[in-house]
Amino acid sequence: MKNIKTYLIAIATAFSFASCGDSLLDIKPKDKFTTDVALSTIDGLEGAILGVYERGRNLIESNDVCVYRSCQTDLVMAGTNLNDQAVFRAILNMDYQFNGSNNGVRDIWNAYYIGINRANLIIEGVDNVKMDQTASNIAKRDQVLGEAYFFRAYYHHCLVTKWENIVLADKIDPAGTIFLSTPDQVYPLIISDLTKAIELLPEAVAINSSGRASKGVARHLLSKAYMDRGEWAKAAEMAEAVVKDPQYELLTDLTQIFSCTNQDNHEIIFAWQFSANDDGHPQRITQQWYPLYDRINGVSRSFQGGGRPWHRISPTPYYWTLFEPTDKRLDAYHKRFWTYDVNDSVNDPLAAGKAIGDTVRPGDFTASVDLGDRLIEPTTNKYFEDGSFGKSVEDAEGFRNIVQYRVAEAYLIAAEANWRAGNTSKGLEFLNAIRRRAGVSDYSTIDQDIILDESARELAHEGGRWELLKRMGVLVERVKAHSPEVGSNMQNYHVRWPIPRNFVDLTRVSQNEGYTE
Amino acid sequence: MKNELKFGEFKTSKVTKLSSVFKMTVLCLILSHVFVLNSYSANEQRIIQEQESEMSDALSAQNKTITGKVVEDNGSGLPGVSVVVKGSTVGTITDADGKYSINVPATGKELVFTFIGMTTQTVAIGSQSQINVTLESDVVSLNEVVAIGYGSMERNNVTGAISSVKTEEIMKAAVPNVVEALRGQVSGVKISRGSGQPGSGVGITIRGKRSLGSDDDGINENEPLMVIDGVPFTGGNMSEINPADIQSINILKDAAAASIYGASASNGVILITTKNGSSGKAAISVDASFGLTNLAMKPKLFDGEGYYQLKKNALIGYGKSITGDTVDFVLGDVVENANYKAGKEIDWHDELMRQGTVQNASLSVTGGTDKFHYYMNGDAYLEKGIVYHSDYNRYSFRMNADYTPYSFLTIGARVQLSKSFADETGLTLYGNDADFGDFVGNTPLGITHNEEGVLVPCVKGDQFQYNPLYRYANSQVDRTNTRVYINPWFEVKIVDGLTYHMNAFAEQRSENYSSFYSSIYSNSTLGSEPGKNKMNVKLNETTTYLFDNILNYRKIFNDVHSVDATLVYGIQTYDAYTLNTTGEGSSTDLLGYYDISGVPSSQSTVSLSPDQWAKEYYVGRVGYSFGERYNLTATIRRDGSSKFGPGKRYGYFPSIAGAWNIQNESFMADIPEISMLKLRASYGIMGNDNIPNFKYLATTSNSSYSFNNTTITGKTTDPATAPNPDLKWEVSNQFNTGIDFSLLKNRISGSVDYYITHTTDLLLTEQVPSSTGYTSVMSNIGKTKNWGIDANINFAILTGDFKWDMAVNWAKDHNEIVSLSRYNVDADGNPLDDEANGWFIGQDIDVIYDYKFDGIWQLGEEAQAAAMHPTIKKYGPGDAKIVDVSGDGVIDTKDKTFIGSPTPSWYSGIRNTFEYKGFELTVLLEAVVGVEKINNYYGNLTGRDNQIKVNYWTPTNPSNEFPEPNSSKAYDFANAVNFRDASFVSLRNVSLGYTLPQKLVKKTPFKALSLFVRGNNLMYFTEFKDSYSPEIDPWNFPITKTWTFSAKITF
């Protein structure tokens, strides 16, 4: 018995002084890389660049902000169904909730900076990548680096046009002082990044996807940056380079540009890409535009009608006045008419005197809710999506690509840049190329209103209008003149967006003039 | 052809089948153990008796018989008192009249009389042959042993603020969760139930909040550490522990007591000790109860007519002029229109709720010899929730036993198995937690079935007015939890006063969560493709090990210097992984989620999420006591945690505390009215490491992008997880001072404590400027200050035949933010508010900063209203009037002000216990006062959904309570309008018990029989009526009240 006690004491002593030390506590996650490991290989770089693309696409996945680029212009007004959408409504109407506390404003700002940081990690980490210096590896590395430069410029461009006073994030500097830079300080970075991107990126023709950044999209953005800076000749040169790029052409069949079955056509320079294979990332733009047509008795919800309609945003009456009746774009780019297509005696009875196939006319239906003719308000069809990608007619989400830049815009930039540089006749060539395709007569001269009107007819609702009006200094007057409801809220200071409230709180930078919150 | 088999008909049996198999197994286990133990203990008993009789034969010449009577202080005989010869196994029990007779060996010097609830008395035998004893009721157990972490201590010597709760008080609350049973019972401990879901956890804070963290990432940074038999609880739900297994609960409230748990202690520590057997014959008890649960509070909703009027007024409020038939104009929906005209309406509470029931049955066996003790319990708790498909069934089995083979060695083990089966179908909406909005928002003019008697997906032609019954019928959500642990220990007495104790622990917990949505379940919101079913099987496994080495030295020198020293070295590890599979589009609905293997591979996903942490710690504690008057305790813990990066892992947590037992001073001998008076003071440092793992590292997350419809994936930075290599635990410095007292022979006793805590390095997900590329980082930021008072006083108001005890506890805690993040400072370094997060320097952590409601603008006040709200169109009569705090004539953000806080001004519990001839009635009231909240149950008065019935404004009803309905927009300044006082007094528990007198019990086969009626959560007295309880978190499972009827039979 004595022995047992001795043994026990010995064991106890051993246990008491046993120490596992730091090895026990030094635990690393099993399912995650640390960032430095992730960026140490060429495969890692190629994966990391997806995170840079993804931030730009991310905004299109959000119900609140997906169409923000189309808002606050002379071409749009509120739809009929915005009551419970405070964030969206504020961005669209610039009502009293359009301020730094608006979560949509914050999300947009944040997305761009997160994208920029991810690009910076690649730009700064690229020299540490361990790889064999084969031609194929070098090409891969250069492409990723070119993409990183392109997106760093793209995101800065988005920021500087909307906010003007922004943080210049040209390196990773988490501890550094945060201060705002002016456009004069930001544009040089945008231009130099794009110049590097043009060198590093492959030609568009080699890329085989309008979703991948190419020399073409970098040139296109650079032409826009030069326009912003008033460097007309350089802008013209870049825009013409895009127009002449053999990868791009103006499609003669206008209906093919935004077709669901021809998404990778030669009109498109860059599009945000979606896929039903990646169904956690749907686009949410389509339903924002279509009026609540399916509330009319005898009209069912259908792909042809526009799918599930939310009617958050709508073209202004002014917009429709811009078109000549013969303009091919009226039918190609728009959903203008609905037809009776169902007769369900209980749920969806056809009105007396109507037959299936008849076009729904204003005033010939009674709306269950007092929306009147706005139930058949014509709208853009540029975001049309059918069942091609697995979307059902009830789905609020879809998987079509969302066009960001197309070559028609390059034509219009080339037109304006040449005209402003003093070469009106050359400008007219580009302008009239667009006119002829639409089946309308040539212009013989150019002025700012002609550029604005043609741009509206060709590019409306695609997202560039706000920046164009702002660049020309006519944003406020145009909105007030042509979108009265929005215009009545619009103040001169709205040409700059409010810096997110929490960013101001965290950094003590100055809020843009005019915003109190 | 129509498929005759329907999913709904198939699915029901699963939970019940599995659980009944399990039930059988547990019962078999229990019965076999009962049998074995009983025969063993009977055997032991026989051996003892034989030994005794041998002894008595040998020593008969020197033995003597002592007789006597044990009475209560009112003079009545006390049956069942244990009478034992000190230092021997010889003992007996008093009879029905309190009389006893005991044969005392010559070596016996003293008799010990013990009875639960009475002060133990030890009487020297001397030459007496008759010893009569009066036992006094034990109002405060002065010499009870208190668990203090890695050891125990007599209450006398305790220097920290420790509250104890006995098992009897826990059992009086008819709830399955031991933490919930503490509600209202302990000063400074605030417990609330934010959800009435069967089996759900409860929220608990000790001495209020110190941390700013929310439970966004699933971790409540203000929750105390739970320690069961020396083992910190590592997650899961306390509902998995059977309250009947618990012997005592000790709550370490101040730093002196809690800092022994170092980096995890700053929110206090709850020490739970499970039951063990005591020497004596096997006591077999059966507890059985049956209860009914119902809504605790039912908010009033608009009925069909009220809803119709609301819709009508909302259209008018929008500015519509009603044309044609008013009903047709207002009720455009075909279903609503028809029902309204036919006078048909639905009360959704009736439709969607049922009578809930709880059943509990347990069988326990406990007993032992002087060398062997055992406690065993098998328990089944079955709850049928008040919402359909919300059942929770828990089965648990526990065995605690110890054996002393040699005088210097005791070995023991605690074993537990618990298993719960929950049907969560009724709580789940499209894969998320159901928000129970249907109960309030669904139209009273809707339908559940169409004319053919078939369930409809939506109750009217609005796709957002879901029919919950349809969801229940077409989905199945099950959660199964298994917790198994073994907790072996041994203790060696090395030399006199020095013991080594080893506590080892290994636990495996698995949680299986499976869900299935049939192919006709509405698809667009669920995100699956049309006509495809969708399923998810998730298995989470966690393994915890703990290994503690405890050396204790306890010795009294020269009768006056008492030393109690403890050294601990220990480690704890936690290892978890979650395997999650999802799929959609299997070929049949009939197999539910078991058909996940039948899903096409392109439609299934698998993910694996591992998680891990480890801790290593060294603890030292020295207690010194001089002459039972002056007590001093010093502790220090060195804690290492894997949650922090290299160089930041280890920290020290010291504390020091002193206590003065004034009643033991000689000058107090002349004051018999004061039986105890003790002053305490302590200071210590505690930590908080309650954050997710790996937050110090820069880790990547997956991202995907598609090019030409080909999806590729990569690793990228996560905006919400900026790395922070400097991350360390939060530190709380706490000073506590208190007084314990007992007056007039313990007729009045209690304690009062005051504390102040300064918490620094707050662990918080800090917002960072997104231009850094991140939006947030886990960080040590800011400071808070927290102070309060907690007090409890017990009164023995009446003694004698009719006994009345009253226990009152009262607490106030106050917290405020002292400083915030590095970003929240001005140019001179002074702290600034963080308005975006709702944090303000000098204010309560949860303060509500918003506009202040001042009634409704009335007709005739058009001009003023419009002038005050220049940016809101058509603001006028019927809209909310807001107090112009800034006085500038315009309502804007400058008019936001501190309108209240959900932190109570004070909270209190009052427990009255009345006893008369075997009857015992306990009534517990809880008061929480000075709580303010925004009641999110109020609707938006657009008329789109039904809502809480409120007195809204119309041109003919100049209400000042709620604005005018408006079909096009929710009313402005909703927070201001919906701000309410949520103070309440609650009738928390009522327990009426009757214990059959021994005279009657003798005629039965039982040893004891008690019957109880118990109620929990019976009534709220509150102004916060438009809700399921003033404590509920909005849209959670409604809060219930319970009545149970139970019997406890001991064989």
PDB file of C-alpha atoms in Angstrom, chain B residues 333-405:
ATOM      1  CA  ASP B 333     -57.666  41.203 -53.309  1.00  0.00           C
ATOM      2  CA  VAL B 334     -60.197  38.586 -54.394  1.00  0.00           C
ATOM      3  CA  VAL B 335     -59.817  36.488 -51.238  1.00  0.00           C
ATOM      4  CA  GLU B 336     -60.025  39.375 -48.813  1.00  0.00           C
ATOM      5  CA  ASN B 337     -62.937  40.891 -50.649  1.00  0.00           C
ATOM      6  CA  ALA B 338     -64.956  37.673 -50.568  1.00  0.00           C
ATOM      7  CA  ASN B 339     -64.182  36.929 -46.924  1.00  0.00           C
ATOM      8  CA  TYR B 340     -65.004  40.419 -45.808  1.00  0.00           C
ATOM      9  CA  LYS B 341     -68.326  40.370 -47.563  1.00  0.00           C
ATOM     10  CA  ALA B 342     -69.108  36.926 -46.172  1.00  0.00           C
ATOM     11  CA  GLY B 343     -68.104  38.027 -42.663  1.00  0.00           C
ATOM     12  CA  LYS B 344     -65.418  35.351 -42.449  1.00  0.00           C
ATOM     13  CA  GLU B 345     -62.194  36.015 -40.672  1.00  0.00           C
ATOM     14  CA  ILE B 346     -59.249  34.212 -39.196  1.00  0.00           C
ATOM     15  CA  ASP B 347     -57.545  34.683 -35.851  1.00  0.00           C
ATOM     16  CA  TRP B 348     -54.030  33.628 -36.785  1.00  0.00           C
ATOM     17  CA  HIS B 349     -53.068  32.997 -33.207  1.00  0.00           C
ATOM     18  CA  ASP B 350     -55.828  30.411 -32.987  1.00  0.00           C
ATOM     19  CA  GLU B 351     -54.936  28.989 -36.339  1.00  0.00           C
ATOM     20  CA  LEU B 352     -51.210  28.678 -35.834  1.00  0.00           C
ATOM     21  CA  MET B 353     -51.002  27.780 -32.176  1.00  0.00           C
ATOM     22  CA  ARG B 354     -52.000  24.851 -30.123  1.00  0.00           C
ATOM     23  CA  GLN B 355     -52.025  23.820 -26.502  1.00  0.00           C
ATOM     24  CA  GLY B 356     -48.406  23.256 -25.573  1.00  0.00           C
ATOM     25  CA  THR B 357     -47.460  20.543 -23.137  1.00  0.00           C
ATOM     26  CA  VAL B 358     -44.423  19.594 -21.113  1.00  0.00           C
ATOM     27  CA  GLN B 359     -43.789  16.214 -19.592  1.00  0.00           C
ATOM     28  CA  ASN B 360     -40.917  15.241 -17.447  1.00  0.00           C
ATOM     29  CA  ALA B 361     -40.106  11.909 -15.898  1.00  0.00           C
ATOM     30  CA  SER B 362     -37.003  11.034 -14.050  1.00  0.00           C
ATOM     31  CA  LEU B 363     -35.793   8.187 -11.986  1.00  0.00           C
ATOM     32  CA  SER B 364     -32.894   8.631  -9.645  1.00  0.00           C
ATOM     33  CA  VAL B 365     -31.026   6.377  -7.306  1.00  0.00           C
ATOM     34  CA  THR B 366     -28.601   7.659  -4.781  1.00  0.00           C
ATOM     35  CA  GLY B 367     -26.830   6.325  -1.751  1.00  0.00           C
ATOM     36  CA  GLY B 368     -23.606   4.715  -0.706  1.00  0.00           C
ATOM     37  CA  THR B 369     -21.411   3.465   2.031  1.00  0.00           C
ATOM     38  CA  ASP B 370     -18.584   5.213   3.777  1.00  0.00           C
ATOM     39  CA  LYS B 371     -16.287   4.248   0.939  1.00  0.00           C
ATOM     40  CA  PHE B 372     -18.568   4.387  -2.031  1.00  0.00           C
ATOM     41  CA  HIS B 373     -21.112   6.969  -3.101  1.00  0.00           C
ATOM     42  CA  TYR B 374     -23.253   7.049  -6.137  1.00  0.00           C
ATOM     43  CA  TYR B 375     -25.903   9.138  -7.784  1.00  0.00           C
ATOM     44  CA  MET B 376     -27.669   8.109 -10.907  1.00  0.00           C
ATOM     45  CA  ASN B 377     -30.465   9.731 -12.798  1.00  0.00           C
ATOM     46  CA  GLY B 378     -32.283   9.084 -16.013  1.00  0.00           C
ATOM     47  CA  ASP B 379     -34.579  11.762 -17.244  1.00  0.00           C
ATOM     48  CA  ALA B 380     -36.895  12.427 -20.102  1.00  0.00           C
ATOM     49  CA  TYR B 381     -38.176  15.905 -20.842  1.00  0.00           C
ATOM     50  CA  LEU B 382     -40.742  16.190 -23.591  1.00  0.00           C
ATOM     51  CA  GLU B 383     -42.049  19.528 -24.702  1.00  0.00           C
ATOM     52  CA  LYS B 384     -44.623  20.174 -27.338  1.00  0.00           C
ATOM     53  CA  GLY B 385     -44.377  23.825 -28.281  1.00  0.00           C
ATOM     54  CA  ILE B 386     -47.328  26.130 -28.682  1.00  0.00           C
ATOM     55  CA  VAL B 387     -46.444  26.522 -32.343  1.00  0.00           C
ATOM     56  CA  TYR B 388     -46.996  23.535 -34.585  1.00  0.00           C
ATOM     57  CA  HIS B 389     -43.867  21.517 -35.330  1.00  0.00           C
ATOM     58  CA  SER B 390     -41.842  22.959 -32.504  1.00  0.00           C
ATOM     59  CA  ASP B 391     -41.232  19.944 -30.315  1.00  0.00           C
ATOM     60  CA  TYR B 392     -38.235  19.494 -28.118  1.00  0.00           C
ATOM     61  CA  ASN B 393     -37.479  16.165 -26.448  1.00  0.00           C
ATOM     62  CA  ARG B 394     -34.478  15.693 -24.240  1.00  0.00           C
ATOM     63  CA  TYR B 395     -33.226  12.507 -22.635  1.00  0.00           C
ATOM     64  CA  SER B 396     -30.398  12.535 -20.219  1.00  0.00           C
ATOM     65  CA  PHE B 397     -28.538  10.070 -18.159  1.00  0.00           C
ATOM     66  CA  ARG B 398     -26.008  10.789 -15.482  1.00  0.00           C
ATOM     67  CA  MET B 399     -23.936   8.708 -13.141  1.00  0.00           C
ATOM     68  CA  ASN B 400     -21.684  10.264 -10.524  1.00  0.00           C
ATOM     69  CA  ALA B 401     -19.786   7.919  -8.280  1.00  0.00           C
ATOM     70  CA  ASP B 402     -16.686   7.807  -6.155  1.00  0.00           C
ATOM     71  CA  TYR B 403     -14.830   5.127  -4.292  1.00  0.00           C
ATOM     72  CA  THR B 404     -12.207   5.290  -1.599  1.00  0.00           C
ATOM     73  CA  PRO B 405     -10.114   2.125  -1.797  1.00  0.00           C
TER      74      PRO B 405
END
